[in-house]
mmCIF file of C-alpha atoms and ligand atoms in Angstrom:
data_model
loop_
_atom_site.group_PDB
_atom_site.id
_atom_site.type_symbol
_atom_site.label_atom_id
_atom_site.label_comp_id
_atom_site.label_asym_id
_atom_site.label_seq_id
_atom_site.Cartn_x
_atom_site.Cartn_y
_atom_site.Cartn_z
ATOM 1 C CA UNK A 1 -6.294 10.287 -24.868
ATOM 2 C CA UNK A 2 -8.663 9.113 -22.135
ATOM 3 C CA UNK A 3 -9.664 10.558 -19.391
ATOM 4 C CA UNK A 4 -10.913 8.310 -16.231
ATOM 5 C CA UNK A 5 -12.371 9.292 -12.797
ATOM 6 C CA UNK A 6 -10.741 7.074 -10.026
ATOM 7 C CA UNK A 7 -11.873 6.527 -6.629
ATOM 8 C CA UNK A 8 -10.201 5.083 -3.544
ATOM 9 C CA UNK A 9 -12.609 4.501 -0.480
ATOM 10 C CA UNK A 10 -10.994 0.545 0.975
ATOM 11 C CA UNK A 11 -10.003 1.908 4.220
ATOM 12 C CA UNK A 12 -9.666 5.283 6.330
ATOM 13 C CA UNK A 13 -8.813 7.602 3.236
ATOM 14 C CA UNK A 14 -11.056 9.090 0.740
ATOM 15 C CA UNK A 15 -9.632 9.489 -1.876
ATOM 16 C CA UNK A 16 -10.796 11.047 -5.905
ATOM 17 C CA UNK A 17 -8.306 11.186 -9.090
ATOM 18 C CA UNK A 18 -8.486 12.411 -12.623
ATOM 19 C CA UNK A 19 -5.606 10.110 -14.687
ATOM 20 C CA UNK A 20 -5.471 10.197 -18.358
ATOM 21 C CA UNK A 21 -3.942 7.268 -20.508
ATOM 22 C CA UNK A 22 -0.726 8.653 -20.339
ATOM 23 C CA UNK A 23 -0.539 7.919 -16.652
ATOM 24 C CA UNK A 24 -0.726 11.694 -16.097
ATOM 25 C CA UNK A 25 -2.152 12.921 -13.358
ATOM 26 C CA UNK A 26 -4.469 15.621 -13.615
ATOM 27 C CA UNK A 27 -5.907 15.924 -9.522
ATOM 28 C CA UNK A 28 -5.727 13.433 -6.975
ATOM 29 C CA UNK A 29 -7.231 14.463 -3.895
ATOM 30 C CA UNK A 30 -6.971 12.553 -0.539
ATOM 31 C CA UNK A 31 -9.018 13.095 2.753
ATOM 32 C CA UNK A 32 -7.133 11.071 5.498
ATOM 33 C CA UNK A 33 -9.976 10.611 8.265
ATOM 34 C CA UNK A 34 -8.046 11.620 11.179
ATOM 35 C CA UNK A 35 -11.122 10.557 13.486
ATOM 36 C CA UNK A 36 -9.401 7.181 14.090
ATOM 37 C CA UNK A 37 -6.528 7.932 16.017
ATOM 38 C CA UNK A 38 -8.180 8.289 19.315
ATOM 39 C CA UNK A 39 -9.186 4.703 19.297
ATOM 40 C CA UNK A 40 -6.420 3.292 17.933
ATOM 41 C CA UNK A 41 -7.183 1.883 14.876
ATOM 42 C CA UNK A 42 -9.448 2.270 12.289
ATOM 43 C CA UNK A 43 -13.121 1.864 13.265
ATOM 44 C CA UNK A 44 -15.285 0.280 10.190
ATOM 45 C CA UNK A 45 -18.500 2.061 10.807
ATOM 46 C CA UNK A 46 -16.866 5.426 11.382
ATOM 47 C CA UNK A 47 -15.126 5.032 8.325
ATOM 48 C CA UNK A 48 -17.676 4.378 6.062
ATOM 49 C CA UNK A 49 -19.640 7.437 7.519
ATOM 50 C CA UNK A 50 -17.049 9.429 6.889
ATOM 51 C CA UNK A 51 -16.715 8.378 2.843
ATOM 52 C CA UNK A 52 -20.207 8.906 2.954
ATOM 53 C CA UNK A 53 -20.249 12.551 4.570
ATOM 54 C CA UNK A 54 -17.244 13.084 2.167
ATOM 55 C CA UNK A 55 -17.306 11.402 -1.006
ATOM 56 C CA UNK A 56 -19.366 14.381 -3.144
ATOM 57 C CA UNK A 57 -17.827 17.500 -2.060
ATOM 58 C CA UNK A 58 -14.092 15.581 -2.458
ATOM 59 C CA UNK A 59 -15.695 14.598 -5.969
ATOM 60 C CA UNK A 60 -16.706 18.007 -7.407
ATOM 61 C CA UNK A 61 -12.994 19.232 -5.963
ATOM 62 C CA UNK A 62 -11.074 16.756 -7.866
ATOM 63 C CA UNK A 63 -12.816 18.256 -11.189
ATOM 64 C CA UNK A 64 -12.375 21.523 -10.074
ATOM 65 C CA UNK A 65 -8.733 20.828 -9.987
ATOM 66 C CA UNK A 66 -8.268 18.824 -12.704
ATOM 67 C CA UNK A 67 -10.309 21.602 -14.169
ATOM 68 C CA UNK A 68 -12.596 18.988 -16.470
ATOM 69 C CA UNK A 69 -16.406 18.874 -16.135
ATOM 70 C CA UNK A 70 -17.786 15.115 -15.658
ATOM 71 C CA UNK A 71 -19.465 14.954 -19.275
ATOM 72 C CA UNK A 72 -15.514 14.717 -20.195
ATOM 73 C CA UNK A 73 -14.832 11.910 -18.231
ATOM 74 C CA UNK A 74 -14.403 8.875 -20.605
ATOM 75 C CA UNK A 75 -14.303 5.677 -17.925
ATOM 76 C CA UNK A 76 -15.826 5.753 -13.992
ATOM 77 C CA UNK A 77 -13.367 3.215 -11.866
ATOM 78 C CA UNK A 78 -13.116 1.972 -7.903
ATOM 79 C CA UNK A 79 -11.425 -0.100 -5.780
ATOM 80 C CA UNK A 80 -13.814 -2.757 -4.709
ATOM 81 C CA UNK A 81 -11.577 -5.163 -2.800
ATOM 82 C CA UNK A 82 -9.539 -5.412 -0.894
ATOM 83 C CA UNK A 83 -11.043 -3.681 1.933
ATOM 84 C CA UNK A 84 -13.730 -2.534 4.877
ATOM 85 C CA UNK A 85 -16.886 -3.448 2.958
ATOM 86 C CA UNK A 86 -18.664 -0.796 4.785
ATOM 87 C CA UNK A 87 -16.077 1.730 3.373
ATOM 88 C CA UNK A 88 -15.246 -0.050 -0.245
ATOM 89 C CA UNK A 89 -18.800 -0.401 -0.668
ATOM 90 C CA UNK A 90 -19.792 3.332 -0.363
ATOM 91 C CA UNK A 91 -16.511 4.068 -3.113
ATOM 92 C CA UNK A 92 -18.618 1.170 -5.375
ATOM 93 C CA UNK A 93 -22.547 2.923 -4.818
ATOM 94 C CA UNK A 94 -21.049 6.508 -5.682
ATOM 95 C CA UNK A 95 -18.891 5.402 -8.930
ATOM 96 C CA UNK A 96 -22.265 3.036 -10.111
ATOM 97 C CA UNK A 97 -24.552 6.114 -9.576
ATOM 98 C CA UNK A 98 -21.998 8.096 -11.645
ATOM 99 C CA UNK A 99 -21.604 5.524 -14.353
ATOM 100 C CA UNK A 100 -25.023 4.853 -14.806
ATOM 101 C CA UNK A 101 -25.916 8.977 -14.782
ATOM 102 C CA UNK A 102 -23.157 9.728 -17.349
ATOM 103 C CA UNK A 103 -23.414 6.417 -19.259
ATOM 104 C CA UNK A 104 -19.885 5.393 -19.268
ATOM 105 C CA UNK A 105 -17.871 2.549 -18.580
ATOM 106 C CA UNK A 106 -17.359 1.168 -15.256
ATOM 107 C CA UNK A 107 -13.949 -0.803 -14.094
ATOM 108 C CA UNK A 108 -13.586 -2.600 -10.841
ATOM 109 C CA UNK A 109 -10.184 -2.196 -9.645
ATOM 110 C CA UNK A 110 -8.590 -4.627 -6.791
ATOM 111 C CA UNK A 111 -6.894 -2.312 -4.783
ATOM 112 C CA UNK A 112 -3.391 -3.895 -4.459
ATOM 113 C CA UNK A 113 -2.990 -4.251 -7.998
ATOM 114 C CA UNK A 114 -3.356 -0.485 -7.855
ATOM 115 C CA UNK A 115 -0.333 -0.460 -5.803
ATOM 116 C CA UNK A 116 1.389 -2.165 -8.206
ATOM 117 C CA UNK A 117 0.125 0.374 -10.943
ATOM 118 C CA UNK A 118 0.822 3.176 -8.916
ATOM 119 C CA UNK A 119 4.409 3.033 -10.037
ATOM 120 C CA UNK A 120 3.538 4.363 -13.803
ATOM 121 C CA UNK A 121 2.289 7.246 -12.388
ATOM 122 C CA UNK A 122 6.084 8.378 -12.172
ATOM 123 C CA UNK A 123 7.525 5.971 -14.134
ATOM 124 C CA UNK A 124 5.028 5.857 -17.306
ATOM 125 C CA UNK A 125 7.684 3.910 -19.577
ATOM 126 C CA UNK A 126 7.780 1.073 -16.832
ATOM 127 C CA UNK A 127 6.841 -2.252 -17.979
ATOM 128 C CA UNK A 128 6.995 -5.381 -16.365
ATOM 129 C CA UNK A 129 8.454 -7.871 -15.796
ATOM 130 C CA UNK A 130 8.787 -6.771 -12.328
ATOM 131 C CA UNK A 131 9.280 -8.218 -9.120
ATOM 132 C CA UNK A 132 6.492 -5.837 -6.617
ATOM 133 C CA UNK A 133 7.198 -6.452 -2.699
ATOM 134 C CA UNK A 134 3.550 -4.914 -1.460
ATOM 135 C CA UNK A 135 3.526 -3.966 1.634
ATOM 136 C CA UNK A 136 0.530 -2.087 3.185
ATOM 137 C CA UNK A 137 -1.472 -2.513 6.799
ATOM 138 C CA UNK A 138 -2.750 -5.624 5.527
ATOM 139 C CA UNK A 139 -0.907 -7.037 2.789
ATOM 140 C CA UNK A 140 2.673 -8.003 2.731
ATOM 141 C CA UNK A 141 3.185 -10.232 -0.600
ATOM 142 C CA UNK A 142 6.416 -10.520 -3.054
ATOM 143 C CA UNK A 143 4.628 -10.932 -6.644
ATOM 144 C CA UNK A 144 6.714 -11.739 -9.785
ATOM 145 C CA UNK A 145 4.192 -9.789 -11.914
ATOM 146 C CA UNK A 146 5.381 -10.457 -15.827
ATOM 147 C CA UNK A 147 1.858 -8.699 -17.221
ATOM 148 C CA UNK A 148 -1.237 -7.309 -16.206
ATOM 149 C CA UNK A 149 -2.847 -10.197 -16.183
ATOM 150 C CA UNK A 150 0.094 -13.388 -15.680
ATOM 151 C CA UNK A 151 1.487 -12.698 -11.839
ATOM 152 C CA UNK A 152 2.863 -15.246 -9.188
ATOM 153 C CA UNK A 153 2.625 -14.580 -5.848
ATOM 154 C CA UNK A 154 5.708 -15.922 -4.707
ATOM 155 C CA UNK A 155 5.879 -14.848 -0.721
ATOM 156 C CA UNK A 156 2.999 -13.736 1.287
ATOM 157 C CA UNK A 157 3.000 -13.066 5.372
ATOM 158 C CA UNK A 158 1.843 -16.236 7.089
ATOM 159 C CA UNK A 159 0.685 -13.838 9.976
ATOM 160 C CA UNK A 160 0.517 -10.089 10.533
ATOM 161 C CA UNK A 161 1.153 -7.423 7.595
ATOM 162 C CA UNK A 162 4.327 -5.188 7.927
ATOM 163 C CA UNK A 163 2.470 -2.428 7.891
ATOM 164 C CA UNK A 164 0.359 -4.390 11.049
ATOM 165 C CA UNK A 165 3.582 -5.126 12.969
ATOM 166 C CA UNK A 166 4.869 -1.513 12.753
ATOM 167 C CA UNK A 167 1.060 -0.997 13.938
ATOM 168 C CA UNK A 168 1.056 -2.931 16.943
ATOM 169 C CA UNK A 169 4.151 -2.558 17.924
ATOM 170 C CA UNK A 170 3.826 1.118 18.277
ATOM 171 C CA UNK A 171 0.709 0.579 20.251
ATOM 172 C CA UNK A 172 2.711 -1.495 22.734
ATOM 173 C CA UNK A 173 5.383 1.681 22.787
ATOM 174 C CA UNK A 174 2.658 3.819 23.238
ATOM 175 C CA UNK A 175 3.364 5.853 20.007
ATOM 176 C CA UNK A 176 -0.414 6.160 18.761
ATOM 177 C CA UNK A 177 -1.895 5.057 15.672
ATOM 178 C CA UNK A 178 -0.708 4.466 12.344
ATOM 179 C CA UNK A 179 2.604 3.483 13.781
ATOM 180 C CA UNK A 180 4.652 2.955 10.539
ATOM 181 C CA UNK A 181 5.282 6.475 10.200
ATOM 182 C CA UNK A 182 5.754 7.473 14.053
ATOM 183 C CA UNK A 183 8.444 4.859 14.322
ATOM 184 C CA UNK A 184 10.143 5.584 10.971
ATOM 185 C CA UNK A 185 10.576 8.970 12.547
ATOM 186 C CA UNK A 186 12.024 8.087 15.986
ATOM 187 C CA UNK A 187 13.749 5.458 14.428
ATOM 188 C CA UNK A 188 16.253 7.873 12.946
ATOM 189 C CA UNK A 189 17.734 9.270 16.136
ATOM 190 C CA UNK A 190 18.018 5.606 17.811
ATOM 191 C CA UNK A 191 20.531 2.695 17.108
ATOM 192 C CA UNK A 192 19.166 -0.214 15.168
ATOM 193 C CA UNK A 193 21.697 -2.587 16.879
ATOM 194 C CA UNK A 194 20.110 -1.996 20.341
ATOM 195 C CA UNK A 195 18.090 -4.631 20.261
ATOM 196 C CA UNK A 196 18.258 -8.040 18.204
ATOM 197 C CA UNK A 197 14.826 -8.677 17.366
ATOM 198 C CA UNK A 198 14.186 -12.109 16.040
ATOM 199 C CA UNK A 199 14.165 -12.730 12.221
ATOM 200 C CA UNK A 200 11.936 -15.321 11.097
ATOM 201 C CA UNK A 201 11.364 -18.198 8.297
ATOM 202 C CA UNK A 202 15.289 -16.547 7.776
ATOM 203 C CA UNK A 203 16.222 -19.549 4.775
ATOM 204 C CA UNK A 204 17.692 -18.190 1.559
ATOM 205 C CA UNK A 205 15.304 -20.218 -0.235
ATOM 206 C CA UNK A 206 12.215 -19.299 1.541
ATOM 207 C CA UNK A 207 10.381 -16.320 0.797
ATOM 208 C CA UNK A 208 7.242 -16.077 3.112
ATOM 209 C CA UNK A 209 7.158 -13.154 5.700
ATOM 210 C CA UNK A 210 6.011 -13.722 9.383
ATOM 211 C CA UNK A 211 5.931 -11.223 11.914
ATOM 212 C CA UNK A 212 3.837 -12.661 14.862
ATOM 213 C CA UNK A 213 7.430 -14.193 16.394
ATOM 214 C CA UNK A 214 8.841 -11.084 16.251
ATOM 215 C CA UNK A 215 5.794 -9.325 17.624
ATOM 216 C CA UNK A 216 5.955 -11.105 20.548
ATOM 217 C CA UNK A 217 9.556 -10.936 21.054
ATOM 218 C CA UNK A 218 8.994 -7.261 21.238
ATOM 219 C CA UNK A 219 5.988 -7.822 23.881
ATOM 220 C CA UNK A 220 8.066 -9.970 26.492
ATOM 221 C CA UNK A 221 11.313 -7.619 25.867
ATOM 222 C CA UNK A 222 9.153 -4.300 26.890
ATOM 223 C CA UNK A 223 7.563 -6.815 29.332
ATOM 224 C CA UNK A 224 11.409 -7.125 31.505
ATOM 225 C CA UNK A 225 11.786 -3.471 31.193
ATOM 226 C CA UNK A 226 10.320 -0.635 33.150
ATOM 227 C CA UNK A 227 8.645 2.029 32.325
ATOM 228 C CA UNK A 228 12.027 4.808 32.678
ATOM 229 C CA UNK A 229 14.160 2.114 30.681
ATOM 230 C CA UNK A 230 11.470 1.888 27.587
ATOM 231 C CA UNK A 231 11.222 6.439 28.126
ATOM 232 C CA UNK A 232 14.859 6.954 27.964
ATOM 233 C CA UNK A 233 15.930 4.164 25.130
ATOM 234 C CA UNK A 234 12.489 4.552 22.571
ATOM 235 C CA UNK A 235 14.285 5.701 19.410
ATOM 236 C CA UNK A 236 16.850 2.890 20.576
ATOM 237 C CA UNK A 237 13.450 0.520 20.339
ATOM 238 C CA UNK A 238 12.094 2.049 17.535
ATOM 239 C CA UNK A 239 15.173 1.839 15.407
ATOM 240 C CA UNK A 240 15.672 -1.792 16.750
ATOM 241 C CA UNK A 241 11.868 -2.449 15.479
ATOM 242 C CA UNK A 242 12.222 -1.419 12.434
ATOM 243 C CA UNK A 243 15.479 -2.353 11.773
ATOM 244 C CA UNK A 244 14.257 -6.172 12.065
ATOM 245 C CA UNK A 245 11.228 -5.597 9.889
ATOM 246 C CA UNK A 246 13.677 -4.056 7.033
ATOM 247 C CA UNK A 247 15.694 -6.839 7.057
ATOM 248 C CA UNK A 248 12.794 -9.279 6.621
ATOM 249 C CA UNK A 249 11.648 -7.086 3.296
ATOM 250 C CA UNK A 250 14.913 -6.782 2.024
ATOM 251 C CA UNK A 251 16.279 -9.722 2.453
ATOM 252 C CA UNK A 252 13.315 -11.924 1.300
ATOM 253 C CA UNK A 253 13.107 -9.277 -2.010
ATOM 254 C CA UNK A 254 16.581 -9.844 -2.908
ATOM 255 C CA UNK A 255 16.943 -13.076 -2.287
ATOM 256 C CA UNK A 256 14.650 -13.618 -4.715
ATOM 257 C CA UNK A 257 15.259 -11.284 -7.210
ATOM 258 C CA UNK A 258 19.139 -12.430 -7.530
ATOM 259 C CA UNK A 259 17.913 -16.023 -7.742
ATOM 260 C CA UNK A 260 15.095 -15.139 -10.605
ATOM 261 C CA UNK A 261 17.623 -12.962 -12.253
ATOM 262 C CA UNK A 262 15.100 -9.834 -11.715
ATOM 263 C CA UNK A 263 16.242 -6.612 -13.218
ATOM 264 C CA UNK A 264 13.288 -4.314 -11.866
ATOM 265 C CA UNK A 265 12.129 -4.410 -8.169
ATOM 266 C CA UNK A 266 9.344 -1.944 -7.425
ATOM 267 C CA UNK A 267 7.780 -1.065 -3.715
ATOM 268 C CA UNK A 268 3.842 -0.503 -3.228
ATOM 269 C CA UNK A 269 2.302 0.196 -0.248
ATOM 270 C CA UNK A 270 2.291 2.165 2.869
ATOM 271 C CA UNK A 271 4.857 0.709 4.230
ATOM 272 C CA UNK A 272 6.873 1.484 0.823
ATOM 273 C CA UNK A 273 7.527 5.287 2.366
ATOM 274 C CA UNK A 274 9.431 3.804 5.229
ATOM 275 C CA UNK A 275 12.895 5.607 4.768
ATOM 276 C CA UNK A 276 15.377 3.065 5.552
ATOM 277 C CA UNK A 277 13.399 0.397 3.825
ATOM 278 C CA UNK A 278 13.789 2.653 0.571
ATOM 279 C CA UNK A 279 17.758 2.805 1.718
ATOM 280 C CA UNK A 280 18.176 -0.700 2.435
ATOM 281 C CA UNK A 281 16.393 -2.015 -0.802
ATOM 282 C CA UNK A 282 18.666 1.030 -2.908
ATOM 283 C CA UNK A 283 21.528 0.057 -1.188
ATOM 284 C CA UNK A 284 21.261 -4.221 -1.882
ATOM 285 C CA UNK A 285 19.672 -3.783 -5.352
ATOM 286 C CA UNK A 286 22.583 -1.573 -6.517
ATOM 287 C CA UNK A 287 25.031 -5.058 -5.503
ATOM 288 C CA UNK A 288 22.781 -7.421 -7.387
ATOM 289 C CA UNK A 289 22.385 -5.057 -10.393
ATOM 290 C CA UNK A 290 18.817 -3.857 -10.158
ATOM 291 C CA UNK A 291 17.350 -1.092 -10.184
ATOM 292 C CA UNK A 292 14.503 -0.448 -7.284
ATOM 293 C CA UNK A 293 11.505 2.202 -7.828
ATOM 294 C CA UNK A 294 9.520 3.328 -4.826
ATOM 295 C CA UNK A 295 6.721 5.803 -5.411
ATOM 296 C CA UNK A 296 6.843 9.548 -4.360
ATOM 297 C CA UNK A 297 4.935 9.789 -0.608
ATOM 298 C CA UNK A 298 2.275 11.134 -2.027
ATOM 299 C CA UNK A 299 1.552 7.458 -3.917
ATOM 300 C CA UNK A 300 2.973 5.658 -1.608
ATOM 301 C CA UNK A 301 -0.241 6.070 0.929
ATOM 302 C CA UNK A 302 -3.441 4.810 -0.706
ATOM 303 C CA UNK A 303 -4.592 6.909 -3.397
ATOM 304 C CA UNK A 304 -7.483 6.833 -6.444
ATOM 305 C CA UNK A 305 -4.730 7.928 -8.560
ATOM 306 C CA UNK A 306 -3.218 4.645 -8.299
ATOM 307 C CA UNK A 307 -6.633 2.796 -8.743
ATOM 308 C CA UNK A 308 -6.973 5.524 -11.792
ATOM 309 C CA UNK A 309 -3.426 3.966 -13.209
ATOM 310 C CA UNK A 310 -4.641 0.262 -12.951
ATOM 311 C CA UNK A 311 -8.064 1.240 -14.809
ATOM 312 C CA UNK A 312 -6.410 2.178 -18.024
ATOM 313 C CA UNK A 313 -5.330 -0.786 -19.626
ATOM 314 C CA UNK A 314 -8.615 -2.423 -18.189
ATOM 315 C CA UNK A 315 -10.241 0.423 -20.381
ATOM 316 C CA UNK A 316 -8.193 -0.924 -23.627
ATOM 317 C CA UNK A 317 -9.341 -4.047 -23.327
ATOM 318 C CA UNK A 318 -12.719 -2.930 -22.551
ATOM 319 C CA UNK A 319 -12.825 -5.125 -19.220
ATOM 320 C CA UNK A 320 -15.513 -3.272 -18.287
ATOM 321 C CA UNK A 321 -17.779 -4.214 -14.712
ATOM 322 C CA UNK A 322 -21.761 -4.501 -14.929
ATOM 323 C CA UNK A 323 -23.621 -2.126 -12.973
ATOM 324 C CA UNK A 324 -24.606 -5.079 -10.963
ATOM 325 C CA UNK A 325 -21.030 -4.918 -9.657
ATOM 326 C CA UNK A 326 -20.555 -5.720 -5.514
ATOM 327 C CA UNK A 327 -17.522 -5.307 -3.351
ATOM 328 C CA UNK A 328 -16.153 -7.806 -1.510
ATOM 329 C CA UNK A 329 -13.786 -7.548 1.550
ATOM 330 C CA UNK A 330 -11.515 -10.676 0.630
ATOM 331 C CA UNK A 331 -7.545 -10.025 1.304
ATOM 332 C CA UNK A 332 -6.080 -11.051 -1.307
ATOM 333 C CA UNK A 333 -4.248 -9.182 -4.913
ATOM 334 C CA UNK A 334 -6.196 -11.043 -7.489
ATOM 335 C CA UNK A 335 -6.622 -9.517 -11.188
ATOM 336 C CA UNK A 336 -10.131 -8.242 -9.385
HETATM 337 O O1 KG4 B 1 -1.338 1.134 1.826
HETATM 338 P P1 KG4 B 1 -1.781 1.807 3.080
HETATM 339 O O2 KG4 B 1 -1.882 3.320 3.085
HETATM 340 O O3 KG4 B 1 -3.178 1.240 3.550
HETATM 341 C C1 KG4 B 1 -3.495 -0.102 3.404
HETATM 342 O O4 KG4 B 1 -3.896 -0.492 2.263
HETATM 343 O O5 KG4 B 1 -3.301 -0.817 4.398
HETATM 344 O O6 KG4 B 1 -0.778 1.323 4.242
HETATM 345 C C2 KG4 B 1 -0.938 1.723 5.574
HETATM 346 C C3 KG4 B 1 0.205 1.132 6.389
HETATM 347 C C4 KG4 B 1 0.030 1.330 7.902
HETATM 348 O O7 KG4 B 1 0.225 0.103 8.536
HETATM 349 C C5 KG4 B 1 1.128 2.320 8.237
HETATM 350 O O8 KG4 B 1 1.628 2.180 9.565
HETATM 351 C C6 KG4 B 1 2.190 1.979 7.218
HETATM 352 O O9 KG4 B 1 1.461 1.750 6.034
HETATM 353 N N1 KG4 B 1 3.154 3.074 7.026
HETATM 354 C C7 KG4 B 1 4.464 2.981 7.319
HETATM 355 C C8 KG4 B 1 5.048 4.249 7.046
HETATM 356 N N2 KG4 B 1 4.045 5.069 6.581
HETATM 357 C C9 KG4 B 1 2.899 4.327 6.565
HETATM 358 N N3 KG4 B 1 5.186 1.946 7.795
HETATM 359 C C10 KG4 B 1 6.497 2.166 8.004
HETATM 360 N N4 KG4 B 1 7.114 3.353 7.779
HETATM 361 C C11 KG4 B 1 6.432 4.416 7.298
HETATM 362 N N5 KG4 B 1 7.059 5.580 7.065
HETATM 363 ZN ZN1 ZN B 2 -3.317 0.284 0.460
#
């Protein structure tokens, strides 16, 4: 059995894991930097300070946990894209430095495929095929993944993320910053039906997301309202909002998955702890004869353990990365 030490520095969390090859999890630790909310959004340079002020101490705590000394460790992996580069690149520094000091192998991860991986960390008998709907702040994509290395993205957002929408549409309702789970919350004492948000790209046989339609239908609707009306009906709003981003997900994930015959759906993402997006998607799969797996909240928010997960069958093939390796802010899931 091996043992790897994951980290997770692509955006505003810091995050250490210990995983072994059985996709157990022996310590995952995750430092949310709180710092951003008063501005709204996460600031780059603050965040990568942060990592930086963070990334030992969070280190020799994830061992302590895990209760394994570093000579144990058998593989060093990161995330190093997607991502802040400021941020991913202080995650890529630390893990070389480590590598190099405790000569072992290093493995670059790509941090969406680590959603994707993140699954086996509950579900280690999972195999793909699979169809993955990712959904995070900045990636909404429906992947048929049939291996670890042979995936099709098959629908991607032509605009914003769906974690972005929820985003910005909770700054316009003045619920703070990250939305997502602000509006998830209100969302459960309104009525979805309040408001008909638009749908968009709404064809059975289309399976891109866009959300910039709907954004602004949300802008010109609080636009005609005043400032009581918006007070007294926000979990109305809320629910409305989110209502019309579920449907996009689900729809657009079923669709597919009845038309490709897929038997496994799995969630990744931030936006994969969004509680009536893990009803909806129950609720439809169950009619099309699926079975859907979301991860356990404490996966579902970015995580090394996850980057840990996608490391080990990089390990068995010995896809190892040269301590030359970079990072590289490109959106995209790619095998790196
Ligand atoms: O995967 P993640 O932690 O970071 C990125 O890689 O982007 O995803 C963060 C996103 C944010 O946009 C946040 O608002 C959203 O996930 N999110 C949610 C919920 N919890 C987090 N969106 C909807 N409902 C939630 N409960
Ligand atoms: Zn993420």
């Amino acid at each position: 059995m091996i043992k790897i030490l994951a980290f997770e520095t692509s955006c505003d969390d810091t995050s250490v894991a210990v995983v072994d090859s059985n996709y157990k999890v022996h310590a995952n630790l995750i430092s949310s930097q709180v710092t951003h909310e008063d501005f709204g959004g996460v600031v780059p340079e603050l965040a990568s300070r942060l990592h930086l002020k963070n990334i030992m101490k969070i280190t020799k705590a994830t061992l302590d946990k895990a209760k394994i000394k570093l000579k144990d460790i058998d593989a060093i992996c990161v995330s190093i894209n997607p991502g802040l580069i400021g941020a991913l690149l202080v995650g890529v520094s630390f893990a070389k430095s480590l590598a190099y000091s405790i000569k072992k192998p290093l493995i670059a991860v790509n941090h969406m495929i680590g959603h994707i991986y993140g699954i086996k960390l509950e579900n280690p008998d999972l195999e793909p095929p699979y169809l993955a709907l990712v959904v995070s702040g900045g990636h909404t994509e429906l992947v048929n993944f049939k291996s670890y290395d042979n995936f099709d993205i098959v629908g991607r957002t032509r605009d914003d993320a769906a974690g972005e929408a929820f985003d910005k549409v909770a700054k316009l309702l003045d619920l703070g910053y990250p939305g997502g789970a602000k509006i998830d919350k209100i969302a459960q004492k309104g009525n979805p039906d309040f408001v008909k948000f638009p749908r968009a790209l709404n064809r059975k046989d289309n399976f891109d997301f866009s959300f910039s339609g709907f954004k602004t239908a949300v802008r010109y609707y609080l636009h005609e309202k005043d400032k009581d009306y918006i007070k007294n009906h926000i979990n109305d709003i809320a629910a409305s909002v989110q209502a019309a981003i579920v449907d996009s997900l689900t729809k657009k994930t079923i669709n597919y998955a009845q038309k490709e015959r897929i038997k496994t759906i799995i969630v990744a993402g931030g936006v994969s702890a969004n509680s009536l997006l893990r009803k909806e998607l129950k609720e439809k799969a169950r009619i099309i004869n699926s079975e859907v797996h979301f991860p356990s909240m404490e996966y579902c928010m970015d995580n090394a353990a996850m980057i840990g997960a996608a490391a080990i069958d990089k390990f068995k093939r010995k896809e190892f990365a040269e301590l030359s390796l970079n990072a590289f802010s490109t959106k995209g899931l790619r095998l790196i």
